[in-house]
């Protein structure tokens, strides 16, 4: 904020114009924020309020909403077995992300962040899936997981090793695991990048000091690197959880939430009602639930993770 | 403090992502103002195309097969050459993508001028919301010159309460497409004519190491053909009519029996590996490459098989057709047909040129061209002259014997109910719902949606 008076001089807003300086500063802040606030209100807040409004109606999405049903949509959603499946799948994807995807990303970040031969090459390769559009990634996985061993890579490998080919996306018991594999493949590069940035911010002197004091590589990692990386990990977990709760594109293309709702997520559930069944009021209510869930998670998460940041203390 | 603000901002952004999909366009409430509660056009006929003025007609179709797409393009080019002021913008969309995209533009109140429609329940929703143009007057102009070219049954699928909102270009039926060579390998000499015979054929094929049936149940509607046909055979025309008009119920024992027959079939494990997650495209690929012996599909099946096969030729002479077998003890006539056709609906903002072009698209000459490449069973008198494929001629003759024509369930019923039918049938195939539970789900949705 120190730079503001300089800008106001540039704009020839003289401090001597008769208004208190503090007011002028605030006006300046307001004017700079105005375009963003207008866009934000128009494209974020307004649609949210509209969704809240429509969620109280039995509305098909065409014409005005007239059939007011109060909170019936919200009650019916909680009674729907499929919504509970979607909720469970969301939590399952979160759990798997935190237990598999993030540790994997961290491991790779540590590996390619060090002086290993060919690390630039591997860094690029690992990051490549994240660059791909989600639609293309999902279509690729459709080919890879094709149940016919003549066409699907995974089944070809299984058959070559003497196993039975599996209908990855056609089997209600396997579909979520198959989709999770694709999701991990798609997003681990992103988290790896976050971790690598975090690792670069750790001064090498600290780890060196640890080594001099006789800490082995594992001790160094768990007692020095990991704690210093905690703020990056917090961000990564946050992004991962919210992303899992809202997962849609890859799931919709790979399985449409099926077979028989086995891979339904809240987003595919919302889409099904809003756009396939023409029950937009009900779909809006699902969106509100998703919103509340994300909001509550965020508030709790931020409250409990507001720990001291070791690194900023170091640098400050 | 700034951290708090950025937290709140990021939360709202998250909310935006979560809600944007359901945020409704502001244009929607203005739609009813233009609702054609009364025909606006004079009874003497529709508005006539204005000469000379530049007009753009938007046209969405789903005919992605190369030869079919080429015919539509050629007809549009011809029309534009004859009417230099008209530009026709064609969007070719894949079936599922089309449904999604159309729903979105419909909810924003801006339908394309001419677009693919199957008539029935979904079209009725659009018509009731005032998103379609009433073309009754255009059909009736000059003493019904245009109307009288159509077969009345097919045209009726695109009408609601006596008003027409679209026209058909194809009307066919669902039936069995089978690989004669694979049937012969399994020692089956004549196609099955009853349900038990069909089950025997499946057993024989299975014994010969052949995948008896290709099914893309991930898309759900292919499986609903099985249920719909069985219900048509067992419950008869009256059964569906009663349930759909709410004087009867989908929990009627005859519907449950139809779903039970699915389990009878499923017990034989007749489908390819992973059929629950497969798409219709996968189904057609299996058939076209000779990897499965039969599929239950509509009149477009041979064209899609060709297009999806590795050699782009499909099965050729090896492909045969037989109608859905009779179910002993069922109330339905064994000649009754289940199916539907394709047509074009007219969007509410369509200029008169769009309707004029639609007339051009549905001339007998255009119909002949479609029939010649076997992508349509003509619905306009004179169009059948283009049919040369013996399979299509067989299909057309089978269809003409039908006393009762059952439109696809997922089209005949309102979209919400149709979607529950498809979901529940998939659940029956997967074994996560019993036939009774599936019918209860359909009945609950019908009770809520049909008033």
XYZ file of C-alpha atoms in Angstrom:
767
model
C 0.000 0.000 0.000
C 3.046 2.276 0.272
C 3.037 2.840 -3.436
C -0.439 4.335 -3.549
C 0.464 8.001 -2.986
C 2.916 7.725 -5.855
C 0.158 6.517 -8.139
C -2.186 9.261 -7.035
C 0.501 11.793 -7.900
C 0.784 10.243 -11.293
C -2.920 10.660 -11.782
C -2.665 14.274 -10.679
C -4.937 13.730 -7.711
C -3.388 16.352 -5.489
C -3.449 15.600 -1.781
C -4.270 19.269 -1.270
C -7.635 18.961 -3.014
C -9.394 19.489 0.297
C -10.260 15.896 1.115
C -8.553 14.055 3.927
C -5.726 11.962 2.631
C -7.079 8.764 4.112
C -10.313 9.176 2.219
C -8.397 9.707 -0.996
C -6.461 6.503 -0.439
C -9.636 4.594 0.159
C -11.229 6.074 -2.930
C -8.219 5.006 -4.932
C -8.469 1.483 -3.568
C -12.146 1.420 -4.330
C -11.655 2.604 -7.908
C -8.973 0.030 -8.545
C -11.119 -2.741 -7.146
C -14.305 -1.640 -8.859
C -13.931 -3.481 -12.216
C -13.052 -6.731 -10.481
C -15.848 -6.345 -7.945
C -18.418 -5.679 -10.655
C -17.346 -8.756 -12.593
C -17.280 -10.775 -9.412
C -20.780 -9.735 -8.401
C -22.163 -10.280 -11.881
C -20.606 -13.633 -12.698
C -20.091 -15.171 -9.264
C -22.421 -13.790 -6.642
C -25.437 -13.301 -8.879
C -25.417 -16.870 -10.288
C -25.016 -18.234 -6.765
C -28.044 -16.327 -5.548
C -29.929 -17.454 -8.622
C -29.064 -21.090 -7.894
C -30.302 -20.652 -4.348
C -33.552 -19.245 -5.729
C -34.082 -22.025 -8.285
C -33.255 -24.720 -5.751
C -36.564 -23.909 -4.059
C -38.573 -24.786 -7.160
C -39.531 -27.824 -9.134
C -38.210 -26.313 -12.354
C -37.351 -27.886 -15.725
C -35.016 -25.170 -16.886
C -37.326 -23.686 -19.489
C -39.404 -20.602 -18.854
C -40.026 -19.070 -15.447
C -39.904 -21.133 -12.263
C -43.416 -21.273 -10.818
C -43.773 -24.555 -8.939
C -42.493 -23.543 -5.492
C -41.598 -26.561 -3.368
C -39.720 -24.989 -0.484
C -36.994 -27.236 0.889
C -38.375 -30.429 -0.685
C -35.465 -30.701 -3.126
C -32.979 -30.570 -0.270
C -34.880 -33.215 1.693
C -35.231 -35.517 -1.326
C -31.534 -35.345 -2.130
C -30.607 -36.635 1.318
C -33.075 -39.473 0.877
C -31.608 -40.497 -2.488
C -29.348 -43.520 -2.252
C -27.458 -42.387 -5.361
C -26.507 -39.063 -3.780
C -25.116 -40.911 -0.791
C -23.093 -43.090 -3.163
C -21.783 -39.936 -4.831
C -20.862 -38.525 -1.439
C -19.109 -41.747 -0.441
C -17.207 -41.817 -3.761
C -16.124 -38.219 -3.206
C -14.735 -39.089 0.222
C -13.074 -42.195 -1.203
C -11.350 -40.178 -3.915
C -10.193 -37.677 -1.291
C -8.797 -40.441 0.903
C -6.998 -42.080 -2.011
C -5.645 -38.731 -3.200
C -4.200 -37.939 0.195
C -2.824 -41.409 0.814
C -1.545 -42.260 -2.655
C -1.412 -39.306 -4.999
C 0.263 -36.712 -2.764
C 2.941 -38.986 -1.258
C 3.737 -40.163 -4.781
C 4.028 -36.576 -5.997
C 6.256 -35.698 -3.070
C 8.497 -38.680 -3.670
C 8.901 -37.785 -7.323
C 9.460 -34.129 -6.491
C 12.277 -35.091 -4.138
C 13.761 -37.386 -6.792
C 13.650 -34.998 -9.753
C 14.465 -31.982 -7.587
C 17.872 -33.456 -6.771
C 20.980 -33.817 -8.859
C 20.034 -36.969 -10.664
C 21.088 -37.617 -14.242
C 18.237 -36.860 -16.669
C 16.134 -35.064 -14.059
C 15.097 -32.325 -16.486
C 13.816 -34.958 -18.867
C 11.845 -36.757 -16.155
C 10.517 -33.512 -14.748
C 9.069 -32.687 -18.171
C 7.671 -36.163 -18.665
C 6.008 -36.182 -15.240
C 4.450 -32.809 -15.809
C 3.185 -33.643 -19.304
C -0.146 -35.255 -18.300
C -1.180 -32.112 -16.461
C -0.701 -30.035 -19.609
C -3.133 -32.223 -21.561
C -6.768 -31.223 -21.634
C -8.883 -33.316 -19.313
C -11.073 -34.476 -22.185
C -8.106 -35.763 -24.160
C -6.657 -37.441 -21.089
C -9.982 -39.164 -20.410
C -10.288 -40.367 -23.999
C -6.735 -41.737 -23.879
C -7.614 -43.689 -20.768
C -10.698 -45.054 -22.485
C -8.385 -46.607 -25.065
C -5.856 -47.766 -22.477
C -8.586 -49.455 -20.402
C -10.502 -51.041 -23.301
C -11.745 -54.448 -22.120
C -10.654 -56.109 -25.378
C -6.991 -57.176 -24.887
C -6.415 -56.594 -28.618
C -7.224 -52.931 -28.141
C -6.602 -52.009 -24.526
C -3.026 -51.596 -23.339
C -3.636 -52.531 -19.702
C -5.435 -55.735 -20.590
C -2.818 -56.573 -23.217
C -0.166 -56.414 -20.485
C -2.282 -58.483 -18.114
C -2.874 -61.147 -20.771
C 0.813 -61.171 -21.712
C 1.612 -61.850 -18.054
C -0.886 -64.692 -18.085
C -3.758 -62.967 -16.254
C -7.438 -62.511 -17.017
C -8.439 -59.321 -18.864
C -10.677 -57.057 -16.772
C -13.561 -54.803 -17.778
C -12.115 -51.859 -15.884
C -14.893 -49.408 -16.640
C -17.656 -52.004 -16.976
C -17.266 -53.573 -13.575
C -18.920 -51.647 -10.724
C -16.246 -52.910 -8.332
C -13.297 -51.774 -10.455
C -14.510 -48.606 -12.099
C -13.618 -46.224 -9.271
C -10.112 -47.625 -8.965
C -9.621 -47.342 -12.725
C -10.802 -43.748 -12.732
C -8.668 -42.937 -9.723
C -5.625 -44.273 -11.562
C -6.398 -41.950 -14.451
C -6.935 -39.013 -12.087
C -3.644 -39.678 -10.331
C -1.849 -39.866 -13.633
C -3.450 -36.594 -14.699
C -2.782 -34.547 -11.565
C 0.321 -35.879 -9.828
C 2.514 -33.676 -12.051
C 0.784 -30.575 -10.764
C 1.350 -31.459 -7.117
C 4.881 -32.506 -7.954
C 5.471 -29.018 -9.317
C 4.079 -27.456 -6.144
C 6.353 -29.601 -4.009
C 9.362 -28.837 -6.178
C 8.796 -25.131 -5.746
C 8.470 -25.670 -2.020
C 11.692 -27.682 -1.948
C 13.573 -24.969 -3.787
C 12.606 -22.505 -1.090
C 14.351 -24.575 1.577
C 17.863 -23.252 2.004
C 20.347 -26.038 1.377
C 22.359 -24.883 4.419
C 19.793 -26.269 6.802
C 19.891 -29.735 5.304
C 23.635 -29.512 5.132
C 23.766 -28.627 8.791
C 21.607 -31.640 9.493
C 24.016 -33.851 7.608
C 26.995 -32.387 9.423
C 25.251 -33.159 12.698
C 24.993 -36.786 11.644
C 21.406 -37.078 10.415
C 20.970 -39.725 7.739
C 18.954 -39.108 4.565
C 15.674 -40.345 6.072
C 16.065 -38.345 9.252
C 16.984 -35.329 7.183
C 13.807 -35.748 5.147
C 11.392 -36.380 8.016
C 12.808 -33.912 10.553
C 13.987 -31.089 8.302
C 12.567 -31.167 4.778
C 9.017 -32.248 5.609
C 8.377 -29.698 8.391
C 9.793 -26.925 6.249
C 7.526 -28.038 3.420
C 4.413 -27.948 5.574
C 2.909 -24.804 4.067
C 3.200 -26.274 0.564
C 1.680 -29.526 1.770
C -1.232 -27.619 3.297
C -1.915 -25.913 -0.028
C -1.579 -29.155 -1.913
C -4.002 -30.987 0.377
C -6.485 -28.140 0.117
C -6.429 -28.115 -3.688
C -6.585 -31.885 -3.826
C -9.602 -32.177 -1.523
C -11.628 -29.512 -3.295
C -10.671 -30.907 -6.694
C -11.786 -34.385 -5.604
C -15.123 -33.121 -4.314
C -15.875 -31.446 -7.625
C -14.408 -34.022 -9.997
C -16.497 -34.148 -13.156
C -14.908 -34.140 -16.618
C -12.743 -37.250 -16.414
C -15.475 -39.226 -14.638
C -18.207 -38.162 -17.031
C -16.220 -39.052 -20.134
C -14.831 -42.308 -18.812
C -17.937 -43.776 -17.192
C -20.781 -41.217 -17.030
C -20.881 -42.031 -13.326
C -21.736 -45.653 -14.085
C -22.066 -48.540 -14.339
C -25.164 -48.164 -12.200
C -23.866 -45.124 -10.294
C -20.755 -46.981 -9.133
C -18.511 -44.035 -10.022
C -21.001 -41.228 -9.447
C -19.548 -38.038 -7.982
C -21.565 -35.101 -6.696
C -20.798 -33.191 -9.874
C -21.986 -35.974 -12.194
C -25.069 -36.361 -10.001
C -25.802 -32.657 -10.320
C -25.254 -32.765 -14.068
C -27.520 -35.779 -14.470
C -30.443 -33.964 -12.915
C -29.764 -30.537 -14.352
C -29.143 -31.533 -17.919
C -30.186 -35.102 -18.589
C -33.390 -35.284 -16.593
C -34.382 -31.636 -16.994
C -34.769 -31.123 -13.244
C -32.785 -27.967 -12.856
C -34.333 -26.974 -9.530
C -33.197 -30.262 -8.009
C -29.799 -29.898 -9.690
C -29.416 -26.426 -8.185
C -30.109 -27.841 -4.749
C -27.318 -30.388 -5.297
C -25.020 -27.513 -6.232
C -25.894 -25.746 -2.997
C -24.991 -28.856 -1.032
C -21.667 -29.042 -2.870
C -21.059 -25.404 -2.107
C -21.822 -25.815 1.578
C -19.645 -28.888 1.804
C -16.687 -27.103 0.220
C -17.281 -24.048 2.369
C -17.469 -25.965 5.619
C -14.393 -27.984 4.739
C -12.477 -24.831 3.859
C -13.381 -23.040 7.063
C -12.488 -25.979 9.270
C -9.336 -26.721 7.341
C -8.080 -23.160 7.418
C -8.896 -22.865 11.092
C -6.915 -25.939 12.071
C -3.947 -25.500 9.763
C -3.064 -21.951 10.681
C 0.239 -23.074 12.143
C 3.376 -20.977 12.282
C 5.207 -20.983 9.018
C 8.817 -21.976 9.748
C 10.256 -20.643 6.548
C 8.807 -17.159 6.710
C 10.294 -16.939 10.188
C 13.642 -17.888 8.749
C 13.544 -15.390 5.993
C 11.819 -12.592 7.851
C -7.026 -9.437 7.541
C -5.989 -9.582 3.882
C -5.581 -13.293 4.345
C -9.178 -13.539 5.472
C -10.350 -11.604 2.453
C -8.391 -13.784 0.080
C -9.788 -16.838 1.830
C -13.315 -15.595 1.361
C -12.585 -14.706 -2.247
C -11.157 -18.103 -3.013
C -14.128 -19.753 -1.351
C -16.500 -17.782 -3.489
C -14.513 -18.726 -6.551
C -14.866 -22.355 -5.601
C -18.552 -21.780 -5.218
C -18.578 -20.250 -8.650
C -17.148 -23.409 -10.134
C -19.597 -25.533 -8.251
C -22.570 -23.436 -9.185
C -21.767 -22.127 -12.633
C -23.058 -25.330 -14.176
C -26.459 -24.773 -12.668
C -26.535 -21.010 -12.965
C -29.405 -20.305 -15.231
C -29.158 -17.908 -18.102
C -30.982 -14.670 -17.629
C -32.674 -15.041 -20.984
C -34.893 -17.881 -19.772
C -37.646 -15.864 -18.068
C -38.263 -13.865 -21.217
C -39.102 -16.972 -23.202
C -42.819 -17.240 -22.394
C -43.480 -13.826 -23.889
C -42.921 -15.445 -27.237
C -44.796 -18.601 -26.423
C -46.981 -19.422 -29.392
C -50.174 -20.109 -27.482
C -52.105 -19.369 -30.641
C -50.818 -19.884 -34.145
C -49.423 -16.584 -35.263
C -49.275 -17.395 -38.923
C -52.459 -16.877 -40.910
C -54.449 -20.007 -41.625
C -53.913 -19.587 -45.338
C -50.303 -20.638 -44.950
C -46.947 -19.843 -43.391
C -44.903 -16.740 -43.850
C -43.307 -16.723 -47.260
C -39.542 -16.393 -47.590
C -38.479 -12.843 -48.156
C -36.629 -12.444 -51.414
C -33.156 -11.005 -51.582
C -32.564 -10.344 -47.877
C -29.524 -12.100 -46.411
C -30.632 -14.871 -44.097
C -28.671 -17.413 -42.083
C -30.251 -20.729 -41.182
C -28.576 -22.776 -38.455
C -28.898 -26.537 -38.794
C -27.695 -29.145 -36.296
C -27.674 -32.756 -37.339
C -26.097 -35.901 -35.906
C -25.414 -37.854 -39.087
C -21.704 -38.356 -38.562
C -21.309 -41.290 -40.983
C -19.333 -40.022 -43.985
C -21.766 -40.826 -46.794
C -24.754 -39.569 -44.840
C -23.039 -36.324 -43.880
C -22.163 -35.822 -47.547
C -25.803 -36.103 -48.633
C -26.930 -33.458 -46.136
C -24.087 -31.185 -47.237
C -24.991 -31.676 -50.893
C -28.652 -30.816 -50.274
C -27.647 -27.670 -48.392
C -25.250 -26.653 -51.154
C -27.938 -27.166 -53.786
C -30.394 -25.074 -51.825
C -27.882 -22.278 -51.255
C -27.010 -22.267 -54.966
C -30.689 -21.822 -55.820
C -31.204 -19.212 -53.073
C -28.065 -17.052 -52.993
C -29.415 -14.943 -50.127
C -29.609 -17.923 -47.777
C -26.603 -19.208 -45.863
C -27.021 -22.556 -44.147
C -24.699 -23.105 -41.209
C -24.364 -26.814 -40.532
C -23.133 -28.198 -37.223
C -22.462 -31.925 -37.283
C -22.528 -33.298 -33.744
C -22.005 -36.703 -32.262
C -25.215 -38.097 -30.728
C -24.399 -37.731 -27.004
C -22.634 -34.394 -27.526
C -25.641 -33.155 -29.443
C -28.043 -33.956 -26.606
C -25.854 -32.108 -24.117
C -25.307 -29.082 -26.314
C -28.945 -28.843 -27.310
C -30.101 -28.906 -23.682
C -27.751 -26.036 -22.904
C -28.915 -23.810 -25.749
C -32.517 -24.690 -24.979
C -32.083 -23.581 -21.384
C -30.634 -20.329 -22.647
C -33.686 -19.914 -24.878
C -31.813 -19.920 -28.198
C -32.596 -23.067 -30.174
C -31.009 -23.667 -33.568
C -33.398 -23.112 -36.500
C -33.444 -26.738 -37.615
C -32.216 -29.569 -35.405
C -32.304 -33.325 -34.976
C -35.294 -34.588 -33.012
C -36.811 -37.931 -32.144
C -40.176 -36.412 -31.337
C -42.108 -37.600 -28.311
C -41.477 -36.625 -24.695
C -38.344 -34.502 -25.044
C -39.750 -32.550 -27.997
C -42.986 -32.033 -26.056
C -41.040 -30.417 -23.207
C -39.451 -27.981 -25.629
C -42.795 -27.272 -27.295
C -44.535 -26.610 -23.971
C -41.772 -24.174 -23.023
C -42.396 -22.241 -26.243
C -38.981 -23.030 -27.701
C -40.279 -24.531 -30.938
C -42.039 -23.010 -33.900
C -45.545 -24.169 -34.739
C -45.351 -25.203 -38.393
C -48.927 -26.535 -38.669
C -49.902 -23.748 -41.039
C -46.961 -24.428 -43.334
C -47.867 -28.114 -43.514
C -51.491 -27.277 -44.292
C -50.767 -24.567 -46.885
C -52.093 -25.181 -50.407
C -54.581 -27.752 -49.226
C -52.028 -29.669 -47.180
C -49.579 -30.082 -50.070
C -46.609 -30.651 -47.765
C -48.499 -32.562 -45.058
C -49.897 -35.093 -47.496
C -46.466 -36.202 -48.660
C -45.707 -37.720 -45.241
C -46.867 -40.982 -43.805
C -49.257 -39.793 -41.072
C -47.928 -42.074 -38.323
C -44.396 -40.738 -38.679
C -45.501 -37.111 -38.861
C -47.618 -37.557 -35.728
C -44.527 -38.258 -33.615
C -43.570 -34.593 -34.094
C -46.926 -33.160 -33.055
C -48.320 -32.191 -29.656
C -51.995 -31.381 -29.050
C -52.657 -31.169 -32.779
C -49.796 -28.770 -33.526
C -46.758 -29.754 -35.552
C -43.290 -28.687 -34.451
C -41.171 -30.763 -36.783
C -41.120 -33.275 -39.605
C -39.682 -36.784 -39.893
C -37.111 -37.924 -42.428
C -36.889 -41.520 -41.307
C -39.075 -44.007 -39.502
C -37.842 -47.410 -38.653
C -37.914 -50.106 -36.064
C -35.625 -51.940 -33.753
C -34.823 -55.543 -34.581
C -32.047 -58.105 -34.543
C -29.067 -57.640 -36.837
C -27.130 -60.898 -36.965
C -23.995 -62.324 -38.448
C -25.126 -65.210 -40.682
C -21.691 -66.782 -40.753
C -21.400 -66.943 -36.970
C -24.956 -68.309 -36.699
C -24.036 -71.033 -39.199
C -20.875 -71.852 -37.244
C -23.047 -72.427 -34.183
C -25.357 -74.651 -36.211
C -28.331 -72.294 -36.164
C -30.148 -72.669 -39.455
C -33.198 -70.441 -39.016
C -33.367 -67.233 -36.980
C -35.319 -67.622 -33.717
C -38.997 -66.679 -33.775
C -39.834 -67.113 -30.078
C -38.090 -66.034 -26.873
C -37.152 -69.613 -25.842
C -35.684 -70.138 -29.320
C -33.640 -66.975 -28.907
C -32.283 -68.266 -25.605
C -31.428 -71.564 -27.322
C -29.578 -69.679 -30.050
C -27.611 -67.807 -27.390
C -26.674 -71.126 -25.743
C -25.606 -72.613 -29.081
C -23.423 -69.589 -29.898
C -21.933 -69.661 -26.434
C -21.119 -73.361 -26.862
C -19.374 -72.580 -30.142
C -17.154 -70.039 -28.380
C -18.808 -67.013 -30.002
C -19.935 -63.864 -28.161
C -23.689 -64.106 -28.808
C -24.754 -60.482 -28.249
C -23.046 -57.109 -28.483
C -24.433 -54.542 -26.052
C -23.241 -51.052 -25.181
C -25.016 -50.773 -21.847
C -22.796 -47.923 -20.654
C -24.958 -45.696 -22.854
C -28.075 -47.256 -21.264
C -30.494 -46.728 -24.154
C -29.313 -49.829 -26.056
C -30.388 -51.984 -23.102
C -33.708 -50.214 -22.830
C -34.554 -51.595 -26.295
C -34.490 -55.088 -24.790
C -36.795 -54.164 -21.965
C -39.085 -52.049 -24.150
C -39.537 -54.800 -26.702
C -40.175 -57.457 -24.074
C -42.732 -55.192 -22.381
C -44.392 -54.481 -25.722
C -44.676 -58.217 -26.368
C -45.844 -59.117 -22.852
C -48.021 -56.128 -21.839
C -49.286 -55.289 -25.303
C -50.188 -51.853 -26.607
C -52.783 -51.399 -23.881
C -50.322 -52.036 -21.059
C -48.040 -49.178 -21.984
C -50.887 -46.846 -22.889
C -52.462 -47.333 -19.458
C -49.212 -46.923 -17.524
C -48.180 -43.837 -19.503
C -51.598 -42.204 -19.127
C -51.654 -43.040 -15.399
C -54.745 -45.251 -15.545
C -52.363 -48.165 -15.067
C -49.013 -48.656 -13.415
C -45.461 -49.642 -14.297
C -45.528 -51.981 -11.320
C -48.068 -54.119 -13.212
C -46.874 -57.753 -13.125
C -46.420 -57.750 -16.912
C -43.668 -55.107 -16.697
C -41.989 -56.999 -13.872
C -42.120 -60.127 -16.004
C -40.451 -58.261 -18.878
C -37.609 -57.283 -16.559
C -37.436 -60.867 -15.270
C -36.908 -62.046 -18.833
C -33.834 -59.804 -18.944
C -32.440 -61.715 -15.991
C -33.216 -64.994 -17.769
C -31.118 -63.738 -20.680
C -28.376 -62.316 -18.500
C -28.006 -65.640 -16.665
C -26.647 -67.094 -19.931
C -23.848 -64.456 -19.952
C -24.546 -63.606 -23.566
C -22.858 -60.191 -23.740
C -19.265 -59.243 -24.451
C -16.838 -58.670 -21.580
C -17.373 -55.283 -19.933
C -20.709 -54.548 -21.619
C -21.919 -52.508 -18.634
C -19.296 -49.867 -19.333
C -19.304 -50.155 -23.137
C -20.785 -47.543 -25.462
C -23.009 -48.034 -28.483
C -19.884 -47.295 -30.548
C -18.190 -50.322 -28.961
C -21.273 -52.398 -29.725
C -21.252 -51.420 -33.408
C -17.499 -52.017 -33.619
C -17.898 -55.586 -32.322
C -20.630 -56.277 -34.865
C -18.837 -54.609 -37.773
C -15.665 -56.566 -37.110
C -17.522 -59.865 -36.814
C -16.699 -60.343 -33.122
C -20.266 -60.766 -31.894
C -23.156 -62.662 -33.457
C -26.069 -60.227 -33.023
C -27.314 -56.922 -31.704
C -30.743 -55.470 -31.030
C -30.695 -52.120 -32.763
C -32.560 -49.736 -35.023
C -32.553 -49.259 -38.765
C -29.281 -47.279 -38.693
C -27.295 -50.270 -37.388
C -25.769 -51.451 -40.710
C -24.501 -47.942 -41.536
C -22.902 -47.498 -38.099
C -21.428 -51.025 -38.221
C -19.816 -50.175 -41.548
C -18.455 -46.909 -40.241
C -17.053 -48.467 -37.053
C -15.539 -51.557 -38.688
C -11.820 -51.796 -39.349
C -12.222 -52.200 -43.111
C -15.108 -49.682 -43.323
C -17.126 -52.371 -45.151
C -18.969 -53.909 -42.216
C -20.342 -57.417 -42.654
C -21.777 -56.939 -46.149
C -23.715 -59.987 -47.304
C -23.106 -61.767 -44.026
C -25.488 -59.438 -42.212
C -29.076 -60.560 -41.697
C -32.194 -59.173 -39.999
C -34.951 -60.800 -37.967
C -37.735 -59.178 -35.939
C -37.945 -59.407 -32.162
C -39.281 -62.884 -31.341
C -42.731 -63.569 -29.921
C -43.037 -64.153 -26.192
C -45.356 -67.081 -25.487
C -48.357 -66.013 -23.416
C -47.781 -62.311 -24.008
C -50.679 -59.968 -24.751
C -48.876 -58.118 -27.537
C -49.188 -59.030 -31.196
C -45.871 -60.542 -32.412
C -45.965 -58.146 -35.370
C -46.042 -55.021 -33.194
C -42.990 -52.884 -33.693
C -40.861 -50.945 -31.218
C -38.723 -48.141 -32.468
C -38.793 -44.667 -33.767
C -37.341 -42.477 -36.361
C -35.412 -39.368 -36.975
C -36.717 -35.954 -37.794
C -36.005 -32.285 -37.665
C -37.652 -29.901 -35.232
C -37.929 -26.185 -35.908
C -36.622 -23.660 -33.349
C -38.797 -20.744 -32.271
C -36.636 -18.121 -34.002
C -36.448 -19.933 -37.338
C -36.890 -17.617 -40.337
C -39.373 -18.633 -43.072
C -36.381 -19.682 -45.191
C -35.640 -22.423 -42.658
C -39.047 -23.955 -43.235
C -38.659 -23.610 -46.991
C -35.325 -25.421 -46.724
C -36.933 -28.101 -44.574
C -39.446 -28.687 -47.384
C -36.501 -29.118 -49.718
C -34.862 -31.592 -47.336
C -37.995 -33.728 -47.183
C -38.792 -33.847 -50.899
C -39.180 -37.358 -52.320
C -35.918 -36.842 -54.300
C -33.987 -36.096 -51.091
C -35.574 -39.126 -49.439
C -34.504 -41.321 -52.356
C -30.902 -40.186 -51.882
C -30.974 -41.110 -48.191
C -32.596 -44.456 -48.945
C -29.959 -45.201 -51.573
C -27.188 -45.095 -48.987
C -29.319 -47.085 -46.524
C -29.435 -44.557 -43.723
C -33.185 -44.014 -43.686
C -36.475 -45.755 -44.179
C -38.344 -43.126 -46.208
C -41.411 -41.472 -44.729
C -42.343 -39.480 -47.816
C -44.330 -41.087 -50.573
C -42.031 -41.971 -53.497
C -38.950 -42.119 -51.273
C -39.035 -45.908 -51.010
C -37.925 -46.031 -54.658
C -34.406 -45.440 -53.340
C -34.384 -48.601 -51.234
C -32.291 -51.281 -52.866
C -30.690 -53.022 -49.903
C -32.666 -56.237 -49.338
C -32.249 -55.807 -45.553
C -33.848 -52.392 -45.600
C -36.662 -53.644 -47.802
C -37.216 -56.520 -45.343
C -37.253 -54.063 -42.471
C -39.690 -51.757 -44.199
C -42.010 -54.673 -44.986
C -41.807 -55.948 -41.398
C -42.658 -52.477 -40.188
C -45.648 -52.193 -42.504
C -47.132 -55.369 -40.942
C -47.159 -53.793 -37.471
C -50.617 -53.133 -36.043
C -49.203 -51.060 -33.226
C -46.110 -48.907 -33.223
C -44.422 -48.344 -29.866
C -42.147 -45.295 -29.769
C -38.939 -45.838 -27.729
C -39.799 -45.633 -24.040
C -37.117 -43.035 -23.350
C -38.624 -40.828 -26.045
C -42.313 -41.500 -25.526
C -42.139 -40.679 -21.799
C -41.094 -37.328 -20.302
C -37.281 -37.010 -20.136
C -37.087 -37.504 -16.363
C -39.093 -40.742 -16.553
C -37.273 -41.934 -19.666
C -33.990 -41.378 -17.898
C -35.172 -43.366 -14.872
C -36.226 -46.201 -17.220
C -32.732 -46.300 -18.709
C -30.986 -46.068 -15.335
C -33.182 -48.758 -13.777
C -32.749 -51.189 -16.652
C -28.993 -50.799 -16.413
C -29.315 -51.548 -12.706
C -31.271 -54.715 -13.500
C -28.524 -55.812 -15.921
C -25.909 -55.085 -13.253
C -27.910 -56.911 -10.608
C -28.078 -53.935 -8.233
C -31.870 -53.687 -8.546
C -34.417 -56.467 -8.652
C -37.032 -56.255 -11.406
C -39.592 -55.245 -8.759
C -37.401 -52.427 -7.447
C -36.692 -51.197 -10.965
C -40.378 -51.021 -11.818
C -41.112 -49.245 -8.529
C -38.490 -46.625 -9.397
C -40.035 -46.071 -12.834
C -43.520 -45.915 -11.356
C -42.449 -43.387 -8.704
C -40.959 -41.126 -11.352
C -44.008 -41.467 -13.632
C -46.342 -40.662 -10.741
C -44.378 -37.483 -10.070
C -43.817 -36.322 -13.653
C -46.954 -37.285 -15.562
C -49.942 -35.247 -14.516
